[in-house]
PDB file of N, CA and C in Angstrom:
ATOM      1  N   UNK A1163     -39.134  -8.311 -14.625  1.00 59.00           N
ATOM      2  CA  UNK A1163     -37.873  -8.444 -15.328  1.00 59.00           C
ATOM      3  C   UNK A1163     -36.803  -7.633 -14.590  1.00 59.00           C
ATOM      4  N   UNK A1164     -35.384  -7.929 -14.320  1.00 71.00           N
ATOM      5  CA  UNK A1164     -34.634  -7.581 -13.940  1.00 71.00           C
ATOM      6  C   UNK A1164     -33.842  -6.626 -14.407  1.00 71.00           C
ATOM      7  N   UNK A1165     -33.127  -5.301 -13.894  1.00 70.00           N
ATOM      8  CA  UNK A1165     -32.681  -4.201 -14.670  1.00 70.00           C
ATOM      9  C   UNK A1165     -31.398  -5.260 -15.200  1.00 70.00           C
ATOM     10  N   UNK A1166     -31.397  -4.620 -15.958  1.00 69.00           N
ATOM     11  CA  UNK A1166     -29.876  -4.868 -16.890  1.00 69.00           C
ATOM     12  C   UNK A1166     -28.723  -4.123 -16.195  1.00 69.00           C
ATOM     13  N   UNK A1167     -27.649  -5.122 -16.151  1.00 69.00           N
ATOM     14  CA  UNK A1167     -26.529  -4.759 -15.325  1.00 69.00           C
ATOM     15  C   UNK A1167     -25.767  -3.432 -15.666  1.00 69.00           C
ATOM     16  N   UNK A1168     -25.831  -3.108 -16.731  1.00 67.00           N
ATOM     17  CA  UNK A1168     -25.088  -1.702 -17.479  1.00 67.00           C
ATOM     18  C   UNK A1168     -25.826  -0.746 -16.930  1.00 67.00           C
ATOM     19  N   UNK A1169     -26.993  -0.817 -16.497  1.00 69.00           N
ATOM     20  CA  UNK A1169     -28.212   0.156 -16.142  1.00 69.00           C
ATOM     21  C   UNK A1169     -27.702   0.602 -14.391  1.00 69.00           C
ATOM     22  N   UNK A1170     -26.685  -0.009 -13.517  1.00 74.00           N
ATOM     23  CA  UNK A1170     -26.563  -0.336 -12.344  1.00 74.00           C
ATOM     24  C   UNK A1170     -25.008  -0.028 -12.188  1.00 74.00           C
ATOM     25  N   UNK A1171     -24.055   0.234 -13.158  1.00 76.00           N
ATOM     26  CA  UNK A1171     -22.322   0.175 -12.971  1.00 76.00           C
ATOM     27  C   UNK A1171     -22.469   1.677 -13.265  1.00 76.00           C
ATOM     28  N   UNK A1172     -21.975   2.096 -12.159  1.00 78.00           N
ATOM     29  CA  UNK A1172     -21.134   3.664 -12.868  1.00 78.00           C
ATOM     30  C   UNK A1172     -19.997   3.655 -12.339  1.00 78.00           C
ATOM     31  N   UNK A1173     -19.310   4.865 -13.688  1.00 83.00           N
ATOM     32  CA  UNK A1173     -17.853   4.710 -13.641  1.00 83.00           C
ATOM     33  C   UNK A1173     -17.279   5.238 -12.303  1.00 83.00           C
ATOM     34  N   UNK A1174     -16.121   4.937 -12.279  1.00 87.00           N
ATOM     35  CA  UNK A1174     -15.287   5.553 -10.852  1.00 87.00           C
ATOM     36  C   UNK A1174     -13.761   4.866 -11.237  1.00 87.00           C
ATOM     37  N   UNK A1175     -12.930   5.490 -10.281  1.00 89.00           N
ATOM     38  CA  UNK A1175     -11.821   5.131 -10.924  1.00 89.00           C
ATOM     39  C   UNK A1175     -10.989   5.158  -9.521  1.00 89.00           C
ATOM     40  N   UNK A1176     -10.026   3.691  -9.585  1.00 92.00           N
ATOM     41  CA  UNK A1176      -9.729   3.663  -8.036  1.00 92.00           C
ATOM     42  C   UNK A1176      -8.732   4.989  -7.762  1.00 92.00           C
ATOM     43  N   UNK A1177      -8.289   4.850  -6.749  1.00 94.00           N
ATOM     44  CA  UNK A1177      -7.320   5.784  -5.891  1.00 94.00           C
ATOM     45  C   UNK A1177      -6.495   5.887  -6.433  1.00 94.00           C
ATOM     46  N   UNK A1178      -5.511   6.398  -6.999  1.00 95.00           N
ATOM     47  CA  UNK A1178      -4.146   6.980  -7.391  1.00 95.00           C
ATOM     48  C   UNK A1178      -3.069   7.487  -6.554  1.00 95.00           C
ATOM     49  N   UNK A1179      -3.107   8.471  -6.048  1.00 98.00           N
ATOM     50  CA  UNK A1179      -2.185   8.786  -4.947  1.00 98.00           C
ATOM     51  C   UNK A1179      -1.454   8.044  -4.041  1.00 98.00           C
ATOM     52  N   UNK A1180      -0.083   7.351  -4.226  1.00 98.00           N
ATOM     53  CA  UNK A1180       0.592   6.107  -3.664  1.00 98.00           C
ATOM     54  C   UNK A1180       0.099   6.364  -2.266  1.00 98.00           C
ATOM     55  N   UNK A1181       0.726   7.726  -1.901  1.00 99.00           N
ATOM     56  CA  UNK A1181       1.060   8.018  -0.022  1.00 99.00           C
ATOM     57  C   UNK A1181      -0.758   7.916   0.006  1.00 99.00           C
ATOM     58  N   UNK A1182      -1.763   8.326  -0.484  1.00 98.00           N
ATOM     59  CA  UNK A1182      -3.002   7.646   0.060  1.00 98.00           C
ATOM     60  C   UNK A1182      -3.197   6.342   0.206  1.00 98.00           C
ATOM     61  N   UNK A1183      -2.767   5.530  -0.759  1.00 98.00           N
ATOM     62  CA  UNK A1183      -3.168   4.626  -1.429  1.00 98.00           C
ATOM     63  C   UNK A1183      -2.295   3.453  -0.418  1.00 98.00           C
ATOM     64  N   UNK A1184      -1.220   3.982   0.208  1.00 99.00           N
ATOM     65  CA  UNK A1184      -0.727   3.447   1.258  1.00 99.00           C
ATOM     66  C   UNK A1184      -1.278   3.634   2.532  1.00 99.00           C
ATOM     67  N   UNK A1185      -1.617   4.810   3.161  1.00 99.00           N
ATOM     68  CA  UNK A1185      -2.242   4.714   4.171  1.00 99.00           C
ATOM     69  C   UNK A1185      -3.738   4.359   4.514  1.00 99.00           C
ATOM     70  N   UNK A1186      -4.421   4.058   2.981  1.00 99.00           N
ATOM     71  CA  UNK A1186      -5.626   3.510   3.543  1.00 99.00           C
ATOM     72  C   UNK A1186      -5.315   1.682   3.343  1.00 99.00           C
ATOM     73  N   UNK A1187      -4.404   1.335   2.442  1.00 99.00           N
ATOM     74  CA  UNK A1187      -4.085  -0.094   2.759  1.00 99.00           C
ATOM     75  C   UNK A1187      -3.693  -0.187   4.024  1.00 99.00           C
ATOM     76  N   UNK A1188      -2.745   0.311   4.770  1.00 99.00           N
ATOM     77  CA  UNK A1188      -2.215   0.088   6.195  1.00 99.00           C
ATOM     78  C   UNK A1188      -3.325   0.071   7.339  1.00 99.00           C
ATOM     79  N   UNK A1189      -4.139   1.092   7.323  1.00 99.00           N
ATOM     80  CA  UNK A1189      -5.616   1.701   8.005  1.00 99.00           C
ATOM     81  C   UNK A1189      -6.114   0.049   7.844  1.00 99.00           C
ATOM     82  N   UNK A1190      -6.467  -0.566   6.488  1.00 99.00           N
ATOM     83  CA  UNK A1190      -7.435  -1.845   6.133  1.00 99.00           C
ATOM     84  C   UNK A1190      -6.471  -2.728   7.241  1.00 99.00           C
ATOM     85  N   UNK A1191      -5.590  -2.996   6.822  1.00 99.00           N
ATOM     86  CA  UNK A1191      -4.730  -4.065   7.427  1.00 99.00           C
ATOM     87  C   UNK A1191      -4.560  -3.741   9.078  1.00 99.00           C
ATOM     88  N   UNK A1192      -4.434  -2.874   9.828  1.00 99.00           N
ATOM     89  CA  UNK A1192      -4.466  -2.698  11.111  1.00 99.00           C
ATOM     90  C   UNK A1192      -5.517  -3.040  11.707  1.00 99.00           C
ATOM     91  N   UNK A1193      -6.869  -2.085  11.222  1.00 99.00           N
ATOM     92  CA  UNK A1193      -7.868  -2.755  11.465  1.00 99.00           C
ATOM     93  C   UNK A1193      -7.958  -3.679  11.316  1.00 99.00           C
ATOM     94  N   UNK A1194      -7.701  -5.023  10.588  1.00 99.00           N
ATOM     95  CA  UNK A1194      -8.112  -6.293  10.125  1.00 99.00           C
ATOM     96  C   UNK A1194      -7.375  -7.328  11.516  1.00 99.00           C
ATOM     97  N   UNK A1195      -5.996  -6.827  11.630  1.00 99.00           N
ATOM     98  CA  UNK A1195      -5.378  -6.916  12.852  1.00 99.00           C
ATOM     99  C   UNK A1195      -5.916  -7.097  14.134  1.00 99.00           C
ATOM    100  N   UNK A1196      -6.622  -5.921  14.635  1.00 99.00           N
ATOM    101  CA  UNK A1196      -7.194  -5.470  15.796  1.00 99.00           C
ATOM    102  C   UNK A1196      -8.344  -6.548  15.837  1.00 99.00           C
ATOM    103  N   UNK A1197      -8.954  -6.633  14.585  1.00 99.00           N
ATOM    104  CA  UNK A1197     -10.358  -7.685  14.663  1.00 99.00           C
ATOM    105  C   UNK A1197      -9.915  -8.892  15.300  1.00 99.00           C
ATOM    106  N   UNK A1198      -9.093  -9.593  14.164  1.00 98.00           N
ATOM    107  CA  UNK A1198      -8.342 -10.718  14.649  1.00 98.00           C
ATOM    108  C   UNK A1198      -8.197 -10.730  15.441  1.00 98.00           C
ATOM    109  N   UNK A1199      -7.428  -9.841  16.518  1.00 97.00           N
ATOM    110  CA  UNK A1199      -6.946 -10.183  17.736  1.00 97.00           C
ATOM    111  C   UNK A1199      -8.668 -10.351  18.919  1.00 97.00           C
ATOM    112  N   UNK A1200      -9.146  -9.106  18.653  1.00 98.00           N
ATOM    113  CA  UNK A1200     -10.385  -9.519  19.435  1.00 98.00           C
ATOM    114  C   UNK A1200     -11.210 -10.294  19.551  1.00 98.00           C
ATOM    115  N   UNK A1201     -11.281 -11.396  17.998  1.00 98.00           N
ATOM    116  CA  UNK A1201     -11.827 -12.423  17.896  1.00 98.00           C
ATOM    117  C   UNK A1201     -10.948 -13.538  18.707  1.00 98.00           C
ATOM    118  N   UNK A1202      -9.749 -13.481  18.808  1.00 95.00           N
ATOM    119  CA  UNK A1202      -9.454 -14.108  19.354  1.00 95.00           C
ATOM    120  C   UNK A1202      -9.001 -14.326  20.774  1.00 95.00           C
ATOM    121  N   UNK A1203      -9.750 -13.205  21.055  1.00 97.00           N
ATOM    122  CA  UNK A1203      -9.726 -12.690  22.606  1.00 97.00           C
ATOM    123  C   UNK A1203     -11.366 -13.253  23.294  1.00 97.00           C
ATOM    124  N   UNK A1204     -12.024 -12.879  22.391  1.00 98.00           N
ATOM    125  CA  UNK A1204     -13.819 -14.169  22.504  1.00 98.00           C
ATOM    126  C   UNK A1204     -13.708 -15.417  22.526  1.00 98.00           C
ATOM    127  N   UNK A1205     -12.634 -15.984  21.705  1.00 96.00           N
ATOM    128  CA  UNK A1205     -12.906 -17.606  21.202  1.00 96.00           C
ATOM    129  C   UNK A1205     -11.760 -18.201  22.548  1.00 96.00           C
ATOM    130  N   UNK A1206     -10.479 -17.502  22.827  1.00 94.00           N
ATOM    131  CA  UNK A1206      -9.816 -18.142  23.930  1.00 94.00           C
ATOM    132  C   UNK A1206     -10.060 -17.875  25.491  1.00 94.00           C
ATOM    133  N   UNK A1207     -10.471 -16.654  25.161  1.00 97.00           N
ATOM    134  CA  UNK A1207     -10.310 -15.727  26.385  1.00 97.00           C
ATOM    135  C   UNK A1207      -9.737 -14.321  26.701  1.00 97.00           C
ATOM    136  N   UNK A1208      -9.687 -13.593  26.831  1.00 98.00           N
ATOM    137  CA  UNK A1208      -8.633 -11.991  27.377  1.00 98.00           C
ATOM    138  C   UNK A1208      -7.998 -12.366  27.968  1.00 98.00           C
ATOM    139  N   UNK A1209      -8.365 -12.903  29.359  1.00 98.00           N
ATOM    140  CA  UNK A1209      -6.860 -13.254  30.436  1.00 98.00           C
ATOM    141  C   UNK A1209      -5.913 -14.586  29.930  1.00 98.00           C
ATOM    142  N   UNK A1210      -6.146 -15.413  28.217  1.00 97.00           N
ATOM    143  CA  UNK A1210      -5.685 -15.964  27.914  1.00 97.00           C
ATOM    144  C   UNK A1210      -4.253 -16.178  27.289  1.00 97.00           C
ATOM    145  N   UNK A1211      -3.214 -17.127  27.379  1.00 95.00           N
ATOM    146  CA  UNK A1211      -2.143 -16.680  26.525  1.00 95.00           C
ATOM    147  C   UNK A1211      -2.483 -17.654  25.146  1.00 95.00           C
ATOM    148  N   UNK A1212      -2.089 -16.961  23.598  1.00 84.00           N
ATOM    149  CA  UNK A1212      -2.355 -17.285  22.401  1.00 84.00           C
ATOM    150  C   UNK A1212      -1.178 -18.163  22.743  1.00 84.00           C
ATOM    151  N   UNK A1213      -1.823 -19.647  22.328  1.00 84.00           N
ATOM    152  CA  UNK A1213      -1.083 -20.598  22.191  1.00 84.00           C
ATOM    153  C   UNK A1213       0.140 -20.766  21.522  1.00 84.00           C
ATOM    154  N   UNK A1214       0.165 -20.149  20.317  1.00 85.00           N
ATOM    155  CA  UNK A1214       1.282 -20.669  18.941  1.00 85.00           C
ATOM    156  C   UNK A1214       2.411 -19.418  19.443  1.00 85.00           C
ATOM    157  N   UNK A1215       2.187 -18.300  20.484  1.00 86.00           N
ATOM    158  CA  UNK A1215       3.179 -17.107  21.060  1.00 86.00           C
ATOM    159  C   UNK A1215       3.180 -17.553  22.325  1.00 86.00           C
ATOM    160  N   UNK A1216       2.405 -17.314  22.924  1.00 93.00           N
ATOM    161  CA  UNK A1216       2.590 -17.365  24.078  1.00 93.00           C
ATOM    162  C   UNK A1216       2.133 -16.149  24.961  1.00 93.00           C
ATOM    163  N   UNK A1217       2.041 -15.333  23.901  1.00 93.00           N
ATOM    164  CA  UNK A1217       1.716 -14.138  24.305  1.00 93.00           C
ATOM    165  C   UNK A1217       0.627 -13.906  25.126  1.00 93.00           C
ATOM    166  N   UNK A1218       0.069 -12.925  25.864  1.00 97.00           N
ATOM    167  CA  UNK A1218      -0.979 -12.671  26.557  1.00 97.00           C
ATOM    168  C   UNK A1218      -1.884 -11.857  25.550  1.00 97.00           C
ATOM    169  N   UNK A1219      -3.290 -12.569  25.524  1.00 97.00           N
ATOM    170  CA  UNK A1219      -4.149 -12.024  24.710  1.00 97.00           C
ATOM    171  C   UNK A1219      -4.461 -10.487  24.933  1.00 97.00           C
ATOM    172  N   UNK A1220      -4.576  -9.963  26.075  1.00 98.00           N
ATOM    173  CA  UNK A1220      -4.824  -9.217  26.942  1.00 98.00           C
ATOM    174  C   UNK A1220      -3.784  -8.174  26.186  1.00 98.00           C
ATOM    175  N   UNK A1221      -2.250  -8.119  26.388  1.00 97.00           N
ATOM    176  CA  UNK A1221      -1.279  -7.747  26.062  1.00 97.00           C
ATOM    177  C   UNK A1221      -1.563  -7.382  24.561  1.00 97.00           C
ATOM    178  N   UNK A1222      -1.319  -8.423  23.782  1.00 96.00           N
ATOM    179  CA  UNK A1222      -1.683  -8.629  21.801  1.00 96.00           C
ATOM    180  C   UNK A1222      -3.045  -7.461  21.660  1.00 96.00           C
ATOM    181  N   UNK A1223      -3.986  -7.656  22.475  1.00 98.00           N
ATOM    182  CA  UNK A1223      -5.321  -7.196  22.013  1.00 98.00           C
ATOM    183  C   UNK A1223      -4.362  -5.581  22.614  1.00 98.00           C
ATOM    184  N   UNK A1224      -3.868  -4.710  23.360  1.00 98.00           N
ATOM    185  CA  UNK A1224      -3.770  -3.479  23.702  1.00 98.00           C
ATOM    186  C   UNK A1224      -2.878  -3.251  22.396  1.00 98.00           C
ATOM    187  N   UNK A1225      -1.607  -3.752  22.286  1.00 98.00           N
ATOM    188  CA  UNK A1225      -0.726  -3.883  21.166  1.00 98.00           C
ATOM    189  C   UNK A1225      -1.652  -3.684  20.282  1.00 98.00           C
ATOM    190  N   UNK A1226      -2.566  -4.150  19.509  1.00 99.00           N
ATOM    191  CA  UNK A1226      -3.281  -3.980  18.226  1.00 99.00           C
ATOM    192  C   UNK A1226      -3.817  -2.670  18.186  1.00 99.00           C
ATOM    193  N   UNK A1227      -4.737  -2.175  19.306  1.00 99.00           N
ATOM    194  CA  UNK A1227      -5.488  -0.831  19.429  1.00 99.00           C
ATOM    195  C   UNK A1227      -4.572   0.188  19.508  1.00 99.00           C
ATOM    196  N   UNK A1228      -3.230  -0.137  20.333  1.00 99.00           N
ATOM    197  CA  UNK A1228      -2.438   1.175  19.573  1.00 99.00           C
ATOM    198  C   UNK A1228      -1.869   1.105  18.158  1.00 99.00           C
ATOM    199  N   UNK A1229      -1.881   0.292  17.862  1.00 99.00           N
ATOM    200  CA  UNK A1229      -1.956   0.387  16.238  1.00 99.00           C
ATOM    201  C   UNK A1229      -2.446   0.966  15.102  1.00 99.00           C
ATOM    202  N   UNK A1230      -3.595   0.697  15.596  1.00 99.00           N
ATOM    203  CA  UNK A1230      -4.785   1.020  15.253  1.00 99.00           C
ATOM    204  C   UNK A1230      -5.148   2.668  15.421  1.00 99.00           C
ATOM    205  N   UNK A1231      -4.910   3.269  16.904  1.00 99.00           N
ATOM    206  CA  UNK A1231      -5.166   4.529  17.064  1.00 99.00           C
ATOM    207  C   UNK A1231      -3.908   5.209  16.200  1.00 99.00           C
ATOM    208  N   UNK A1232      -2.540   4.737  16.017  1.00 99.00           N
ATOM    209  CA  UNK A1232      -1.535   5.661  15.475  1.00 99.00           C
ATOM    210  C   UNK A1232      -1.868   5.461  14.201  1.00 99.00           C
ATOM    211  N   UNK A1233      -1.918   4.360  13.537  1.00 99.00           N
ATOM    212  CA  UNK A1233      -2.868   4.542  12.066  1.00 99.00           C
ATOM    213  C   UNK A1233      -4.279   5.725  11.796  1.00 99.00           C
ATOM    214  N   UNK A1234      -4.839   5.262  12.766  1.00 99.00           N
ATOM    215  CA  UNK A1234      -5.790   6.089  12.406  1.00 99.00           C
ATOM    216  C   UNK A1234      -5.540   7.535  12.214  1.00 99.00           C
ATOM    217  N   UNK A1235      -4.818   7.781  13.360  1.00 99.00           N
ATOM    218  CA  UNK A1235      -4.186   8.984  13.358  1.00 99.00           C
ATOM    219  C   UNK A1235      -3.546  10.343  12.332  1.00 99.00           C
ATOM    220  N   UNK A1236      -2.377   8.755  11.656  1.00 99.00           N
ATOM    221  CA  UNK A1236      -1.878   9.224  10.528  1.00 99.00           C
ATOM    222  C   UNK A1236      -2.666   9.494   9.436  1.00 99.00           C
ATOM    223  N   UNK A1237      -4.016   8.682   9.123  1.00 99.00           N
ATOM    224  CA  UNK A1237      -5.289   8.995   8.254  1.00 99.00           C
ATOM    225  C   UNK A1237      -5.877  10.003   8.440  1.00 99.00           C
ATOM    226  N   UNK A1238      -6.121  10.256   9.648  1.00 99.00           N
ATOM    227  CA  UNK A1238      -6.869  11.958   9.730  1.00 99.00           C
ATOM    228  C   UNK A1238      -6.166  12.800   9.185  1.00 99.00           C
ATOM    229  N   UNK A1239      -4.250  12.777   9.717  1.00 99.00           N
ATOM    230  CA  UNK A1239      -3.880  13.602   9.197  1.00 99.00           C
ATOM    231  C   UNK A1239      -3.494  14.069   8.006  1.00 99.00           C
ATOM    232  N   UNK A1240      -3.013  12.494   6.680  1.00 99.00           N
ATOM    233  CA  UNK A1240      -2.603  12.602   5.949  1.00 99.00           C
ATOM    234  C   UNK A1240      -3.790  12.906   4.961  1.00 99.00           C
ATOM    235  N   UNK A1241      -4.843  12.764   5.354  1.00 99.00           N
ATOM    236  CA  UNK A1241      -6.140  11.898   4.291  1.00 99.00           C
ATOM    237  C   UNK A1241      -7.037  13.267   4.734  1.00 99.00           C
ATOM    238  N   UNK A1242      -6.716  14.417   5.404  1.00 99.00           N
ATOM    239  CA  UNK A1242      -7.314  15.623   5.815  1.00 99.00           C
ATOM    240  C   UNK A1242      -8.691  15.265   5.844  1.00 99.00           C
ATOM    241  N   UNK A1243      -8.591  14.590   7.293  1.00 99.00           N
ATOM    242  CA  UNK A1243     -10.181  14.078   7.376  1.00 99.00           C
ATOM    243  C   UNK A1243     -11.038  15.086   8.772  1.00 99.00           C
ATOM    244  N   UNK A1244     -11.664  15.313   8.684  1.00 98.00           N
ATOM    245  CA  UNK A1244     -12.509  16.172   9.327  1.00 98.00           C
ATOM    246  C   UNK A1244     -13.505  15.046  10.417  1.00 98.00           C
ATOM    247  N   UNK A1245     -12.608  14.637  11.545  1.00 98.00           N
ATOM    248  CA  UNK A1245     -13.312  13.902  12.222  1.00 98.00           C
ATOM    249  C   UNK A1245     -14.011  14.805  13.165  1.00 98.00           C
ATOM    250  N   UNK A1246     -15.164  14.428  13.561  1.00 97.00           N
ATOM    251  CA  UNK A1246     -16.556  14.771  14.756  1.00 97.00           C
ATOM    252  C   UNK A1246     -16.401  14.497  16.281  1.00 97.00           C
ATOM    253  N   UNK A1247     -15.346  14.930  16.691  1.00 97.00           N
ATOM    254  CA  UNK A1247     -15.455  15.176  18.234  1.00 97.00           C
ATOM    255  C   UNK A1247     -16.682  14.529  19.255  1.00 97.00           C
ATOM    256  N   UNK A1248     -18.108  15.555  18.577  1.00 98.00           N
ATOM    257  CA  UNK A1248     -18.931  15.286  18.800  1.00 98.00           C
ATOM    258  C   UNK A1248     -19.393  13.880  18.814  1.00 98.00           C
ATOM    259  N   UNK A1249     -19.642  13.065  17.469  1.00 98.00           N
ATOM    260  CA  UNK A1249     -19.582  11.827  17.086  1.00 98.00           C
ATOM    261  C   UNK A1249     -18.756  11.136  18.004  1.00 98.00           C
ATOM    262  N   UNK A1250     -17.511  11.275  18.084  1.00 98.00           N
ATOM    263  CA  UNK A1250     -16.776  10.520  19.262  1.00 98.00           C
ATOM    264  C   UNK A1250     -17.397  10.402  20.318  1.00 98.00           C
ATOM    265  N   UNK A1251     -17.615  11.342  21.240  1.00 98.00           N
ATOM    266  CA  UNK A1251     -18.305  11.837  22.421  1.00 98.00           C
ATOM    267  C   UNK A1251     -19.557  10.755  22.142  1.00 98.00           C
ATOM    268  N   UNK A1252     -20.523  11.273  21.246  1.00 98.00           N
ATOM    269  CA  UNK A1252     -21.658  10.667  21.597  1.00 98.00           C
ATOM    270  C   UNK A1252     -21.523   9.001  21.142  1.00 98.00           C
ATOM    271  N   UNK A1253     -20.727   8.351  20.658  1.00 98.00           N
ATOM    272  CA  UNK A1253     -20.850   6.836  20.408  1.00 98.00           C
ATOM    273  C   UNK A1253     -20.204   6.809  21.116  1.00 98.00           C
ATOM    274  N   UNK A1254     -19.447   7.276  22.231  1.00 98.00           N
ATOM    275  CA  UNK A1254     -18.597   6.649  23.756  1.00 98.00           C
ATOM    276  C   UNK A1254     -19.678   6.532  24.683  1.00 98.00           C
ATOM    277  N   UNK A1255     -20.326   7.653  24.020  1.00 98.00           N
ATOM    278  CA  UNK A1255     -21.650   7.798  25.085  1.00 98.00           C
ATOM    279  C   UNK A1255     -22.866   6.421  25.171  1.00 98.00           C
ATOM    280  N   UNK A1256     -22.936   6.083  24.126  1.00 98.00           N
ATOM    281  CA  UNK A1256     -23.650   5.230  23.783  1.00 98.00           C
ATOM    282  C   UNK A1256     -23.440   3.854  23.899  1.00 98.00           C
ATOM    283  N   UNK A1257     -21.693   3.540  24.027  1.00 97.00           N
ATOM    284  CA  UNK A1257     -21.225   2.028  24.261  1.00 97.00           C
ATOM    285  C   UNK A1257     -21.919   1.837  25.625  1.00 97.00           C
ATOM    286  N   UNK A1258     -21.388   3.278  26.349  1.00 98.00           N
ATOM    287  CA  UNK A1258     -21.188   2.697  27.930  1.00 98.00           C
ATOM    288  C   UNK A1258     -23.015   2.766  28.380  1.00 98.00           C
ATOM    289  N   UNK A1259     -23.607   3.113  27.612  1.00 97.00           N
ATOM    290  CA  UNK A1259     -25.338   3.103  27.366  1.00 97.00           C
ATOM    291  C   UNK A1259     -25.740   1.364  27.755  1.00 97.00           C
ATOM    292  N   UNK A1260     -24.535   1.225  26.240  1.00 96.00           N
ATOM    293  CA  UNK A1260     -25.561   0.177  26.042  1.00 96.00           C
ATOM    294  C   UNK A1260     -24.855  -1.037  27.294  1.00 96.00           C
ATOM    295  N   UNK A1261     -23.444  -0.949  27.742  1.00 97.00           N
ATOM    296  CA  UNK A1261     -22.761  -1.598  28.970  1.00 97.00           C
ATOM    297  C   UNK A1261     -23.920  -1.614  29.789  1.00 97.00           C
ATOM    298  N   UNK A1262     -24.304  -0.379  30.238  1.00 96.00           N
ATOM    299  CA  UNK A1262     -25.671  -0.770  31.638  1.00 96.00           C
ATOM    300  C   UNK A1262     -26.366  -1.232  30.897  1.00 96.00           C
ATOM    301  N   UNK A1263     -27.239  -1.795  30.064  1.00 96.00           N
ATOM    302  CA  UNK A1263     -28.307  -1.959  29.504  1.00 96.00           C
ATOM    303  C   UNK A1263     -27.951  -3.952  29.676  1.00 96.00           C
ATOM    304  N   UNK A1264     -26.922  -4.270  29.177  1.00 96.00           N
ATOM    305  CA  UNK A1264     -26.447  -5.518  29.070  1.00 96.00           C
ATOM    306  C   UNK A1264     -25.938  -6.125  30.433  1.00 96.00           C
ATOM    307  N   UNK A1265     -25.743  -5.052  31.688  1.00 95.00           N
ATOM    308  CA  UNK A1265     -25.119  -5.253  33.481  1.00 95.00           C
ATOM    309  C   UNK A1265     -27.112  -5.486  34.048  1.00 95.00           C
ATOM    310  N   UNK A1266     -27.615  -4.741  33.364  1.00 94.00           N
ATOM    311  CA  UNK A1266     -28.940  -4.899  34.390  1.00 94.00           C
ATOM    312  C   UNK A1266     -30.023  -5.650  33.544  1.00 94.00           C
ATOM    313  N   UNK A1267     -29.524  -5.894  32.406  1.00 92.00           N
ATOM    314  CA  UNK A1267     -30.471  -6.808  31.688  1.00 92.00           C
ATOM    315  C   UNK A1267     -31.447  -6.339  31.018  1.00 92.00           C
ATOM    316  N   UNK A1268     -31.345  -4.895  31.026  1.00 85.00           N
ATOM    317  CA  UNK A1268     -32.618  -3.864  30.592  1.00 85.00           C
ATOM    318  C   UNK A1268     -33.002  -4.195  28.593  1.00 85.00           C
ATOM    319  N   UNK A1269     -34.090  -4.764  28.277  1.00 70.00           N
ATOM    320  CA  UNK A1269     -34.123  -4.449  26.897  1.00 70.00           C
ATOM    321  C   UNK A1269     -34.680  -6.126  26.628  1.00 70.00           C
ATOM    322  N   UNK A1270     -34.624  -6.932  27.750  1.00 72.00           N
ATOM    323  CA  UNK A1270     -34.416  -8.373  27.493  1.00 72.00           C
ATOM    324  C   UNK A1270     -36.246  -8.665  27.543  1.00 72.00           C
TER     325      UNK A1270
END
């Protein structure tokens, strides 16, 4: 028998604070941005120009990531977030891991 749904909801209560409540909507939406653009940097190409602009994907996709980094930015600072250096370091460490791993075919 299946738990009963009341057994599974606890309370919480959304965000309040506008100036938060704004910079993690902006944070969602930039990011959502940046995706977009990289998806559409897979499906056309990077050295591609987006048809309906004209723009250079290449161009759009850098445009988004600084977006993205000055958002983020403003979240650490406004949202007193205690980001990990370390953590940085070691998942940079780990992309360019897994880059050779995918250049020499290792894992296949």
């Amino acid at each position: 028998m299946s738990e009963p749904i009341n057994a599974t909801i606890s309370p919480w209560m959304p965000e309040q604070d506008r100036i938060r409540l704004a910079v993690l909507g902006k944070l969602a939406e930039e990011c959502n941005e940046l995706g977009a653009r990289a998806a559409r940097c897979i499906i056309q190409g990077i050295d591609e120009a987006d048809p309906a602009s004209n723009r250079s994907n290449r161009a759009e996709l850098a445009r988004e990531i600084a977006d993205v980094i000055a958002c983020t930015e403003v979240a650490i600072e406004v949202l007193t977030l205690d980001v990990s250096d370390r953590r940085i370091q070691d998942k940079m460490r780990g992309f360019y891991r897994w880059h050779t791993m995918i250049e020499t075919g290792e894992g296949r």
